[in-house]
Amino acid sequence: MTEGKSVRSWPLRWMWIAWPAFLLAGMQEMLVFALVDPEDLKWAGAPLPLSRMGIYSIAFLVFWGLMVAATALTMLLSLSSSEVNQHGTVAPGAAQPDANADDRC
């Protein structure tokens, strides 16, 4: 895979992560709030100081964040080792870590 093609594919990969996560978060939101009334929710024994719309919004963002994490992990696990290692954090020209350092006594 060439560097230019790899750079262009990351926005596409993020779209593959964010869109299914968005759809799943919406479905999860409908399922949870079909069973739970937001005004019945309590935090440390006190009612939440938010409106229904505020609770719906925050819950959706939390659900979306969890789904993004899950789908991003799935995407990461589907990458080949060469794709993962191609985008390492070592700066060009910096010394590479020694792979056999743990084997030495």
mmCIF file of N, CA, C and O in Angstrom:
data_model
loop_
_atom_site.group_PDB
_atom_site.id
_atom_site.type_symbol
_atom_site.label_atom_id
_atom_site.label_comp_id
_atom_site.label_asym_id
_atom_site.label_seq_id
_atom_site.Cartn_x
_atom_site.Cartn_y
_atom_site.Cartn_z
ATOM 1 N N MET A 1 0.840 -1.160 0.000
ATOM 2 C CA MET A 1 0.000 0.000 0.000
ATOM 3 C C MET A 1 0.894 1.234 0.000
ATOM 4 O O MET A 1 1.802 1.346 0.789
ATOM 5 N N THR A 2 0.637 2.160 -0.849
ATOM 6 C CA THR A 2 1.456 3.363 -0.911
ATOM 7 C C THR A 2 1.028 4.335 0.173
ATOM 8 O O THR A 2 -0.094 4.290 0.662
ATOM 9 N N GLU A 3 1.933 5.251 0.528
ATOM 10 C CA GLU A 3 1.647 6.209 1.587
ATOM 11 C C GLU A 3 0.465 7.105 1.229
ATOM 12 O O GLU A 3 -0.380 7.381 2.050
ATOM 13 N N GLY A 4 0.397 7.575 -0.015
ATOM 14 C CA GLY A 4 -0.702 8.448 -0.423
ATOM 15 C C GLY A 4 -2.041 7.761 -0.326
ATOM 16 O O GLY A 4 -3.025 8.324 0.124
ATOM 17 N N LYS A 5 -2.111 6.523 -0.747
ATOM 18 C CA LYS A 5 -3.362 5.774 -0.671
ATOM 19 C C LYS A 5 -3.748 5.527 0.781
ATOM 20 O O LYS A 5 -4.912 5.593 1.134
ATOM 21 N N SER A 6 -2.773 5.263 1.637
ATOM 22 C CA SER A 6 -3.041 5.015 3.041
ATOM 23 C C SER A 6 -3.597 6.263 3.724
ATOM 24 O O SER A 6 -4.521 6.182 4.508
ATOM 25 N N VAL A 7 -3.031 7.427 3.406
ATOM 26 C CA VAL A 7 -3.494 8.665 4.019
ATOM 27 C C VAL A 7 -4.927 8.963 3.609
ATOM 28 O O VAL A 7 -5.745 9.375 4.406
ATOM 29 N N ARG A 8 -5.263 8.725 2.352
ATOM 30 C CA ARG A 8 -6.620 8.985 1.890
ATOM 31 C C ARG A 8 -7.611 7.997 2.471
ATOM 32 O O ARG A 8 -8.780 8.295 2.580
ATOM 33 N N SER A 9 -7.181 6.817 2.840
ATOM 34 C CA SER A 9 -8.126 5.815 3.318
ATOM 35 C C SER A 9 -8.512 6.034 4.784
ATOM 36 O O SER A 9 -9.522 5.503 5.218
ATOM 37 N N TRP A 10 -7.752 6.793 5.569
ATOM 38 C CA TRP A 10 -8.109 6.989 6.971
ATOM 39 C C TRP A 10 -9.420 7.741 7.143
ATOM 40 O O TRP A 10 -10.234 7.356 7.994
ATOM 41 N N PRO A 11 -9.702 8.817 6.387
ATOM 42 C CA PRO A 11 -11.034 9.432 6.526
ATOM 43 C C PRO A 11 -12.155 8.452 6.173
ATOM 44 O O PRO A 11 -13.202 8.447 6.812
ATOM 45 N N LEU A 12 -11.926 7.616 5.178
ATOM 46 C CA LEU A 12 -12.910 6.613 4.809
ATOM 47 C C LEU A 12 -13.088 5.606 5.940
ATOM 48 O O LEU A 12 -14.206 5.226 6.277
ATOM 49 N N ARG A 13 -12.005 5.207 6.575
ATOM 50 C CA ARG A 13 -12.098 4.274 7.706
ATOM 51 C C ARG A 13 -12.859 4.899 8.864
ATOM 52 O O ARG A 13 -13.649 4.236 9.531
ATOM 53 N N TRP A 14 -12.615 6.183 9.135
ATOM 54 C CA TRP A 14 -13.342 6.841 10.212
ATOM 55 C C TRP A 14 -14.827 6.921 9.890
ATOM 56 O O TRP A 14 -15.669 6.844 10.775
ATOM 57 N N MET A 15 -15.160 7.072 8.594
ATOM 58 C CA MET A 15 -16.563 7.055 8.204
ATOM 59 C C MET A 15 -17.153 5.665 8.448
ATOM 60 O O MET A 15 -18.289 5.531 8.906
ATOM 61 N N TRP A 16 -16.385 4.624 8.158
ATOM 62 C CA TRP A 16 -16.830 3.253 8.405
ATOM 63 C C TRP A 16 -17.035 2.999 9.896
ATOM 64 O O TRP A 16 -17.824 2.153 10.287
ATOM 65 N N ILE A 17 -16.315 3.713 10.724
ATOM 66 C CA ILE A 17 -16.445 3.569 12.172
ATOM 67 C C ILE A 17 -17.613 4.405 12.697
ATOM 68 O O ILE A 17 -18.457 3.917 13.441
ATOM 69 N N ALA A 18 -17.674 5.675 12.302
ATOM 70 C CA ALA A 18 -18.637 6.608 12.883
ATOM 71 C C ALA A 18 -20.076 6.346 12.446
ATOM 72 O O ALA A 18 -21.002 6.466 13.253
ATOM 73 N N TRP A 19 -20.293 6.008 11.176
ATOM 74 C CA TRP A 19 -21.662 5.851 10.699
ATOM 75 C C TRP A 19 -22.374 4.646 11.327
ATOM 76 O O TRP A 19 -23.482 4.813 11.854
ATOM 77 N N PRO A 20 -21.790 3.440 11.319
ATOM 78 C CA PRO A 20 -22.482 2.345 12.011
ATOM 79 C C PRO A 20 -22.656 2.617 13.505
ATOM 80 O O PRO A 20 -23.671 2.248 14.092
ATOM 81 N N ALA A 21 -21.664 3.286 14.112
ATOM 82 C CA ALA A 21 -21.779 3.615 15.536
ATOM 83 C C ALA A 21 -22.940 4.572 15.766
ATOM 84 O O ALA A 21 -23.674 4.452 16.748
ATOM 85 N N PHE A 22 -23.138 5.528 14.863
ATOM 86 C CA PHE A 22 -24.250 6.471 14.956
ATOM 87 C C PHE A 22 -25.582 5.731 14.882
ATOM 88 O O PHE A 22 -26.496 5.971 15.679
ATOM 89 N N LEU A 23 -25.696 4.820 13.917
ATOM 90 C CA LEU A 23 -26.932 4.059 13.766
ATOM 91 C C LEU A 23 -27.204 3.176 14.991
ATOM 92 O O LEU A 23 -28.334 3.110 15.486
ATOM 93 N N LEU A 24 -26.178 2.515 15.485
ATOM 94 C CA LEU A 24 -26.343 1.665 16.667
ATOM 95 C C LEU A 24 -26.688 2.485 17.910
ATOM 96 O O LEU A 24 -27.496 2.055 18.737
ATOM 97 N N ALA A 25 -26.084 3.660 18.046
ATOM 98 C CA ALA A 25 -26.387 4.516 19.191
ATOM 99 C C ALA A 25 -27.843 4.971 19.137
ATOM 100 O O ALA A 25 -28.514 5.041 20.173
ATOM 101 N N GLY A 26 -28.341 5.275 17.940
ATOM 102 C CA GLY A 26 -29.746 5.654 17.808
ATOM 103 C C GLY A 26 -30.672 4.515 18.188
ATOM 104 O O GLY A 26 -31.685 4.722 18.880
ATOM 105 N N MET A 27 -30.339 3.315 17.744
ATOM 106 C CA MET A 27 -31.162 2.151 18.097
ATOM 107 C C MET A 27 -31.094 1.877 19.601
ATOM 108 O O MET A 27 -32.109 1.546 20.236
ATOM 109 N N GLN A 28 -29.916 2.010 20.178
ATOM 110 C CA GLN A 28 -29.759 1.780 21.610
ATOM 111 C C GLN A 28 -30.538 2.833 22.404
ATOM 112 O O GLN A 28 -31.159 2.523 23.420
ATOM 113 N N GLU A 29 -30.500 4.071 21.935
ATOM 114 C CA GLU A 29 -31.244 5.153 22.588
ATOM 115 C C GLU A 29 -32.745 4.841 22.593
ATOM 116 O O GLU A 29 -33.418 4.991 23.614
ATOM 117 N N MET A 30 -33.264 4.402 21.458
ATOM 118 C CA MET A 30 -34.692 4.066 21.380
ATOM 119 C C MET A 30 -35.039 2.911 22.312
ATOM 120 O O MET A 30 -36.066 2.946 22.995
ATOM 121 N N LEU A 31 -34.190 1.903 22.347
ATOM 122 C CA LEU A 31 -34.446 0.742 23.189
ATOM 123 C C LEU A 31 -34.409 1.109 24.669
ATOM 124 O O LEU A 31 -35.314 0.765 25.431
ATOM 125 N N VAL A 32 -33.382 1.834 25.088
ATOM 126 C CA VAL A 32 -33.237 2.176 26.510
ATOM 127 C C VAL A 32 -34.376 3.065 26.969
ATOM 128 O O VAL A 32 -35.003 2.824 28.003
ATOM 129 N N PHE A 33 -34.683 4.105 26.182
ATOM 130 C CA PHE A 33 -35.699 5.045 26.646
ATOM 131 C C PHE A 33 -37.123 4.599 26.326
ATOM 132 O O PHE A 33 -38.080 5.265 26.717
ATOM 133 N N ALA A 34 -37.279 3.475 25.658
ATOM 134 C CA ALA A 34 -38.600 2.849 25.578
ATOM 135 C C ALA A 34 -38.920 2.156 26.900
ATOM 136 O O ALA A 34 -40.086 1.966 27.247
ATOM 137 N N LEU A 35 -37.878 1.800 27.642
ATOM 138 C CA LEU A 35 -38.049 1.097 28.911
ATOM 139 C C LEU A 35 -37.848 1.977 30.138
ATOM 140 O O LEU A 35 -38.309 1.643 31.226
ATOM 141 N N VAL A 36 -37.126 3.111 29.975
ATOM 142 C CA VAL A 36 -36.763 3.955 31.115
ATOM 143 C C VAL A 36 -37.249 5.382 30.855
ATOM 144 O O VAL A 36 -37.012 5.939 29.785
ATOM 145 N N ASP A 37 -37.917 5.962 31.853
ATOM 146 C CA ASP A 37 -38.320 7.360 31.757
ATOM 147 C C ASP A 37 -37.173 8.225 32.283
ATOM 148 O O ASP A 37 -36.723 8.035 33.414
ATOM 149 N N PRO A 38 -36.689 9.180 31.490
ATOM 150 C CA PRO A 38 -35.557 9.999 31.939
ATOM 151 C C PRO A 38 -35.828 10.764 33.235
ATOM 152 O O PRO A 38 -34.900 11.044 33.992
ATOM 153 N N GLU A 39 -37.061 11.094 33.504
ATOM 154 C CA GLU A 39 -37.360 11.838 34.728
ATOM 155 C C GLU A 39 -37.293 10.950 35.974
ATOM 156 O O GLU A 39 -37.233 11.453 37.089
ATOM 157 N N ASP A 40 -37.271 9.638 35.800
ATOM 158 C CA ASP A 40 -37.146 8.717 36.935
ATOM 159 C C ASP A 40 -35.688 8.435 37.292
ATOM 160 O O ASP A 40 -35.416 7.793 38.302
ATOM 161 N N LEU A 41 -34.747 8.893 36.475
ATOM 162 C CA LEU A 41 -33.329 8.635 36.729
ATOM 163 C C LEU A 41 -32.834 9.480 37.891
ATOM 164 O O LEU A 41 -33.212 10.642 38.045
ATOM 165 N N LYS A 42 -31.988 8.881 38.704
ATOM 166 C CA LYS A 42 -31.422 9.583 39.858
ATOM 167 C C LYS A 42 -29.910 9.390 39.864
ATOM 168 O O LYS A 42 -29.394 8.378 39.414
ATOM 169 N N TRP A 43 -29.196 10.390 40.380
ATOM 170 C CA TRP A 43 -27.748 10.332 40.535
ATOM 171 C C TRP A 43 -27.458 10.615 42.003
ATOM 172 O O TRP A 43 -27.766 11.687 42.496
ATOM 173 N N ALA A 44 -26.889 9.653 42.697
ATOM 174 C CA ALA A 44 -26.587 9.751 44.129
ATOM 175 C C ALA A 44 -27.861 10.059 44.923
ATOM 176 O O ALA A 44 -27.854 10.850 45.854
ATOM 177 N N GLY A 45 -28.973 9.461 44.517
ATOM 178 C CA GLY A 45 -30.224 9.616 45.234
ATOM 179 C C GLY A 45 -31.026 10.855 44.892
ATOM 180 O O GLY A 45 -32.139 11.016 45.359
ATOM 181 N N ALA A 46 -30.456 11.752 44.101
ATOM 182 C CA ALA A 46 -31.163 12.988 43.731
ATOM 183 C C ALA A 46 -31.537 12.944 42.252
ATOM 184 O O ALA A 46 -30.810 12.372 41.440
ATOM 185 N N PRO A 47 -32.660 13.545 41.879
ATOM 186 C CA PRO A 47 -33.029 13.568 40.459
ATOM 187 C C PRO A 47 -31.998 14.354 39.647
ATOM 188 O O PRO A 47 -31.374 15.290 40.155
ATOM 189 N N LEU A 48 -31.836 13.968 38.419
ATOM 190 C CA LEU A 48 -30.888 14.667 37.549
ATOM 191 C C LEU A 48 -31.388 16.077 37.248
ATOM 192 O O LEU A 48 -32.569 16.266 36.971
ATOM 193 N N PRO A 49 -30.499 17.076 37.291
ATOM 194 C CA PRO A 49 -30.934 18.459 37.067
ATOM 195 C C PRO A 49 -30.986 18.821 35.580
ATOM 196 O O PRO A 49 -30.615 19.927 35.199
ATOM 197 N N LEU A 50 -31.440 17.896 34.752
ATOM 198 C CA LEU A 50 -31.501 18.129 33.316
ATOM 199 C C LEU A 50 -32.917 17.895 32.811
ATOM 200 O O LEU A 50 -33.680 17.131 33.409
ATOM 201 N N SER A 51 -33.228 18.514 31.708
ATOM 202 C CA SER A 51 -34.517 18.260 31.071
ATOM 203 C C SER A 51 -34.478 16.896 30.381
ATOM 204 O O SER A 51 -33.413 16.282 30.252
ATOM 205 N N ARG A 52 -35.627 16.441 29.929
ATOM 206 C CA ARG A 52 -35.667 15.181 29.173
ATOM 207 C C ARG A 52 -34.759 15.258 27.955
ATOM 208 O O ARG A 52 -34.025 14.316 27.671
ATOM 209 N N MET A 53 -34.831 16.373 27.231
ATOM 210 C CA MET A 53 -34.014 16.515 26.019
ATOM 211 C C MET A 53 -32.527 16.490 26.360
ATOM 212 O O MET A 53 -31.725 15.920 25.623
ATOM 213 N N GLY A 54 -32.143 17.079 27.477
ATOM 214 C CA GLY A 54 -30.746 17.047 27.906
ATOM 215 C C GLY A 54 -30.277 15.639 28.212
ATOM 216 O O GLY A 54 -29.169 15.230 27.850
ATOM 217 N N ILE A 55 -31.137 14.880 28.896
ATOM 218 C CA ILE A 55 -30.792 13.492 29.223
ATOM 219 C C ILE A 55 -30.702 12.657 27.955
ATOM 220 O O ILE A 55 -29.780 11.860 27.784
ATOM 221 N N TYR A 56 -31.662 12.851 27.036
ATOM 222 C CA TYR A 56 -31.616 12.129 25.762
ATOM 223 C C TYR A 56 -30.327 12.454 25.008
ATOM 224 O O TYR A 56 -29.675 11.574 24.450
ATOM 225 N N SER A 57 -29.959 13.734 24.989
ATOM 226 C CA SER A 57 -28.767 14.153 24.238
ATOM 227 C C SER A 57 -27.491 13.582 24.833
ATOM 228 O O SER A 57 -26.637 13.048 24.116
ATOM 229 N N ILE A 58 -27.349 13.696 26.144
ATOM 230 C CA ILE A 58 -26.146 13.181 26.799
ATOM 231 C C ILE A 58 -26.062 11.665 26.653
ATOM 232 O O ILE A 58 -24.996 11.114 26.371
ATOM 233 N N ALA A 59 -27.197 10.995 26.827
ATOM 234 C CA ALA A 59 -27.202 9.535 26.687
ATOM 235 C C ALA A 59 -26.825 9.130 25.268
ATOM 236 O O ALA A 59 -26.041 8.191 25.074
ATOM 237 N N PHE A 60 -27.346 9.847 24.273
ATOM 238 C CA PHE A 60 -26.999 9.519 22.895
ATOM 239 C C PHE A 60 -25.496 9.677 22.664
ATOM 240 O O PHE A 60 -24.860 8.820 22.039
ATOM 241 N N LEU A 61 -24.916 10.761 23.151
ATOM 242 C CA LEU A 61 -23.474 10.972 22.964
ATOM 243 C C LEU A 61 -22.651 9.900 23.680
ATOM 244 O O LEU A 61 -21.625 9.451 23.159
ATOM 245 N N VAL A 62 -23.097 9.488 24.863
ATOM 246 C CA VAL A 62 -22.397 8.407 25.573
ATOM 247 C C VAL A 62 -22.517 7.101 24.788
ATOM 248 O O VAL A 62 -21.521 6.387 24.582
ATOM 249 N N PHE A 63 -23.723 6.783 24.322
ATOM 250 C CA PHE A 63 -23.916 5.566 23.537
ATOM 251 C C PHE A 63 -23.084 5.614 22.264
ATOM 252 O O PHE A 63 -22.473 4.622 21.868
ATOM 253 N N TRP A 64 -23.057 6.764 21.613
ATOM 254 C CA TRP A 64 -22.285 6.903 20.378
ATOM 255 C C TRP A 64 -20.799 6.721 20.657
ATOM 256 O O TRP A 64 -20.086 6.044 19.922
ATOM 257 N N GLY A 65 -20.304 7.314 21.737
ATOM 258 C CA GLY A 65 -18.897 7.149 22.095
ATOM 259 C C GLY A 65 -18.534 5.692 22.349
ATOM 260 O O GLY A 65 -17.479 5.212 21.917
ATOM 261 N N LEU A 66 -19.414 4.979 23.044
ATOM 262 C CA LEU A 66 -19.163 3.557 23.296
ATOM 263 C C LEU A 66 -19.175 2.752 22.001
ATOM 264 O O LEU A 66 -18.337 1.861 21.801
ATOM 265 N N MET A 67 -20.097 3.065 21.112
ATOM 266 C CA MET A 67 -20.169 2.345 19.841
ATOM 267 C C MET A 67 -18.970 2.689 18.948
ATOM 268 O O MET A 67 -18.461 1.824 18.229
ATOM 269 N N VAL A 68 -18.504 3.939 18.971
ATOM 270 C CA VAL A 68 -17.300 4.314 18.216
ATOM 271 C C VAL A 68 -16.110 3.523 18.731
ATOM 272 O O VAL A 68 -15.309 3.002 17.955
ATOM 273 N N ALA A 69 -15.988 3.408 20.052
ATOM 274 C CA ALA A 69 -14.873 2.636 20.620
ATOM 275 C C ALA A 69 -14.941 1.174 20.188
ATOM 276 O O ALA A 69 -13.927 0.578 19.814
ATOM 277 N N ALA A 70 -16.146 0.608 20.212
ATOM 278 C CA ALA A 70 -16.295 -0.799 19.827
ATOM 279 C C ALA A 70 -15.997 -1.010 18.343
ATOM 280 O O ALA A 70 -15.284 -1.946 17.972
ATOM 281 N N THR A 71 -16.528 -0.137 17.488
ATOM 282 C CA THR A 71 -16.289 -0.323 16.053
ATOM 283 C C THR A 71 -14.852 0.029 15.677
ATOM 284 O O THR A 71 -14.283 -0.581 14.768
ATOM 285 N N ALA A 72 -14.236 0.988 16.380
ATOM 286 C CA ALA A 72 -12.830 1.303 16.113
ATOM 287 C C ALA A 72 -11.937 0.126 16.503
ATOM 288 O O ALA A 72 -10.971 -0.190 15.799
ATOM 289 N N LEU A 73 -12.257 -0.525 17.606
ATOM 290 C CA LEU A 73 -11.501 -1.703 18.008
ATOM 291 C C LEU A 73 -11.664 -2.815 16.974
ATOM 292 O O LEU A 73 -10.698 -3.490 16.621
ATOM 293 N N THR A 74 -12.878 -2.993 16.470
ATOM 294 C CA THR A 74 -13.110 -3.979 15.423
ATOM 295 C C THR A 74 -12.301 -3.648 14.179
ATOM 296 O O THR A 74 -11.691 -4.531 13.564
ATOM 297 N N MET A 75 -12.276 -2.363 13.796
ATOM 298 C CA MET A 75 -11.504 -1.940 12.627
ATOM 299 C C MET A 75 -10.013 -2.169 12.862
ATOM 300 O O MET A 75 -9.309 -2.649 11.979
ATOM 301 N N LEU A 76 -9.530 -1.860 14.054
ATOM 302 C CA LEU A 76 -8.120 -2.066 14.371
ATOM 303 C C LEU A 76 -7.754 -3.543 14.293
ATOM 304 O O LEU A 76 -6.709 -3.907 13.749
ATOM 305 N N LEU A 77 -8.627 -4.400 14.810
ATOM 306 C CA LEU A 77 -8.343 -5.829 14.776
ATOM 307 C C LEU A 77 -8.423 -6.412 13.367
ATOM 308 O O LEU A 77 -7.867 -7.481 13.109
ATOM 309 N N SER A 78 -9.091 -5.720 12.457
ATOM 310 C CA SER A 78 -9.189 -6.215 11.080
ATOM 311 C C SER A 78 -8.004 -5.791 10.218
ATOM 312 O O SER A 78 -7.849 -6.295 9.110
ATOM 313 N N LEU A 79 -7.163 -4.864 10.713
ATOM 314 C CA LEU A 79 -6.010 -4.404 9.942
ATOM 315 C C LEU A 79 -4.914 -5.463 9.950
ATOM 316 O O LEU A 79 -4.746 -6.193 10.929
ATOM 317 N N SER A 80 -4.153 -5.498 8.865
ATOM 318 C CA SER A 80 -2.999 -6.388 8.832
ATOM 319 C C SER A 80 -1.869 -5.765 9.649
ATOM 320 O O SER A 80 -1.876 -4.576 9.944
ATOM 321 N N SER A 81 -0.892 -6.565 9.997
ATOM 322 C CA SER A 81 0.224 -6.050 10.797
ATOM 323 C C SER A 81 1.007 -4.981 10.047
ATOM 324 O O SER A 81 1.493 -4.028 10.646
ATOM 325 N N SER A 82 1.110 -5.095 8.743
ATOM 326 C CA SER A 82 1.840 -4.081 7.986
ATOM 327 C C SER A 82 1.096 -2.746 7.994
ATOM 328 O O SER A 82 1.712 -1.687 8.046
ATOM 329 N N GLU A 83 -0.239 -2.775 7.975
ATOM 330 C CA GLU A 83 -1.006 -1.529 8.044
ATOM 331 C C GLU A 83 -0.873 -0.878 9.416
ATOM 332 O O GLU A 83 -0.770 0.335 9.526
ATOM 333 N N VAL A 84 -0.860 -1.683 10.470
ATOM 334 C CA VAL A 84 -0.720 -1.138 11.814
ATOM 335 C C VAL A 84 0.678 -0.566 12.005
ATOM 336 O O VAL A 84 0.843 0.542 12.510
ATOM 337 N N ASN A 85 1.705 -1.289 11.585
ATOM 338 C CA ASN A 85 3.082 -0.855 11.789
ATOM 339 C C ASN A 85 3.488 0.285 10.869
ATOM 340 O O ASN A 85 4.452 0.985 11.159
ATOM 341 N N GLN A 86 2.772 0.497 9.800
ATOM 342 C CA GLN A 86 3.093 1.575 8.860
ATOM 343 C C GLN A 86 2.906 2.937 9.511
ATOM 344 O O GLN A 86 3.587 3.880 9.185
ATOM 345 N N HIS A 87 2.013 3.043 10.466
ATOM 346 C CA HIS A 87 1.712 4.317 11.103
ATOM 347 C C HIS A 87 2.237 4.338 12.527
ATOM 348 O O HIS A 87 1.532 4.729 13.448
ATOM 349 N N GLY A 88 3.474 3.926 12.724
ATOM 350 C CA GLY A 88 4.068 3.901 14.054
ATOM 351 C C GLY A 88 4.313 5.297 14.585
ATOM 352 O O GLY A 88 4.238 6.289 13.882
ATOM 353 N N THR A 89 4.620 5.382 15.870
ATOM 354 C CA THR A 89 4.827 6.675 16.509
ATOM 355 C C THR A 89 6.294 7.077 16.537
ATOM 356 O O THR A 89 6.620 8.128 17.056
ATOM 357 N N VAL A 90 7.185 6.255 16.003
ATOM 358 C CA VAL A 90 8.610 6.579 16.014
ATOM 359 C C VAL A 90 8.885 7.594 14.921
ATOM 360 O O VAL A 90 8.480 7.418 13.774
ATOM 361 N N ALA A 91 9.546 8.677 15.278
ATOM 362 C CA ALA A 91 9.850 9.734 14.316
ATOM 363 C C ALA A 91 10.870 9.228 13.300
ATOM 364 O O ALA A 91 11.731 8.407 13.627
ATOM 365 N N PRO A 92 10.787 9.726 12.049
ATOM 366 C CA PRO A 92 11.772 9.315 11.050
ATOM 367 C C PRO A 92 13.183 9.683 11.500
ATOM 368 O O PRO A 92 13.414 10.783 11.996
ATOM 369 N N GLY A 93 14.097 8.764 11.362
ATOM 370 C CA GLY A 93 15.485 8.992 11.748
ATOM 371 C C GLY A 93 15.761 8.668 13.205
ATOM 372 O O GLY A 93 16.907 8.646 13.635
ATOM 373 N N ALA A 94 14.727 8.432 13.995
ATOM 374 C CA ALA A 94 14.923 8.094 15.413
ATOM 375 C C ALA A 94 15.322 6.631 15.520
ATOM 376 O O ALA A 94 15.031 5.816 14.660
ATOM 377 N N ALA A 95 15.991 6.322 16.611
ATOM 378 C CA ALA A 95 16.423 4.940 16.819
ATOM 379 C C ALA A 95 15.205 4.054 17.038
ATOM 380 O O ALA A 95 14.295 4.396 17.789
ATOM 381 N N GLN A 96 15.191 2.920 16.390
ATOM 382 C CA GLN A 96 14.105 1.972 16.540
ATOM 383 C C GLN A 96 14.317 1.181 17.831
ATOM 384 O O GLN A 96 15.447 0.872 18.191
ATOM 385 N N PRO A 97 13.261 0.837 18.553
ATOM 386 C CA PRO A 97 13.431 0.014 19.756
ATOM 387 C C PRO A 97 13.959 -1.352 19.386
ATOM 388 O O PRO A 97 13.623 -1.906 18.336
ATOM 389 N N ASP A 98 14.789 -1.891 20.253
ATOM 390 C CA ASP A 98 15.390 -3.201 20.017
ATOM 391 C C ASP A 98 14.380 -4.283 20.366
ATOM 392 O O ASP A 98 13.934 -4.377 21.503
ATOM 393 N N ALA A 99 14.021 -5.096 19.386
ATOM 394 C CA ALA A 99 13.009 -6.130 19.586
ATOM 395 C C ALA A 99 13.499 -7.222 20.523
ATOM 396 O O ALA A 99 12.706 -7.911 21.152
ATOM 397 N N ASN A 100 14.812 -7.421 20.638
ATOM 398 C CA ASN A 100 15.372 -8.491 21.476
ATOM 399 C C ASN A 100 15.845 -7.984 22.839
ATOM 400 O O ASN A 100 16.542 -8.689 23.546
ATOM 401 N N ALA A 101 15.440 -6.779 23.222
ATOM 402 C CA ALA A 101 15.926 -6.203 24.490
ATOM 403 C C ALA A 101 15.458 -7.023 25.686
ATOM 404 O O ALA A 101 16.143 -7.108 26.681
ATOM 405 N N ASP A 102 14.281 -7.622 25.619
ATOM 406 C CA ASP A 102 13.772 -8.406 26.734
ATOM 407 C C ASP A 102 14.494 -9.735 26.900
ATOM 408 O O ASP A 102 14.429 -10.340 27.959
ATOM 409 N N ASP A 103 15.152 -10.214 25.853
ATOM 410 C CA ASP A 103 15.825 -11.517 25.902
ATOM 411 C C ASP A 103 17.194 -11.440 26.552
ATOM 412 O O ASP A 103 17.768 -12.457 26.885
ATOM 413 N N ARG A 104 17.725 -10.252 26.709
ATOM 414 C CA ARG A 104 19.060 -10.102 27.294
ATOM 415 C C ARG A 104 18.995 -10.142 28.813
ATOM 416 O O ARG A 104 18.072 -9.720 29.431
ATOM 417 N N CYS A 105 20.075 -10.644 29.399
ATOM 418 C CA CYS A 105 20.146 -10.688 30.870
ATOM 419 C C CYS A 105 21.126 -9.674 31.374
ATOM 420 O O CYS A 105 22.032 -9.284 30.798
#
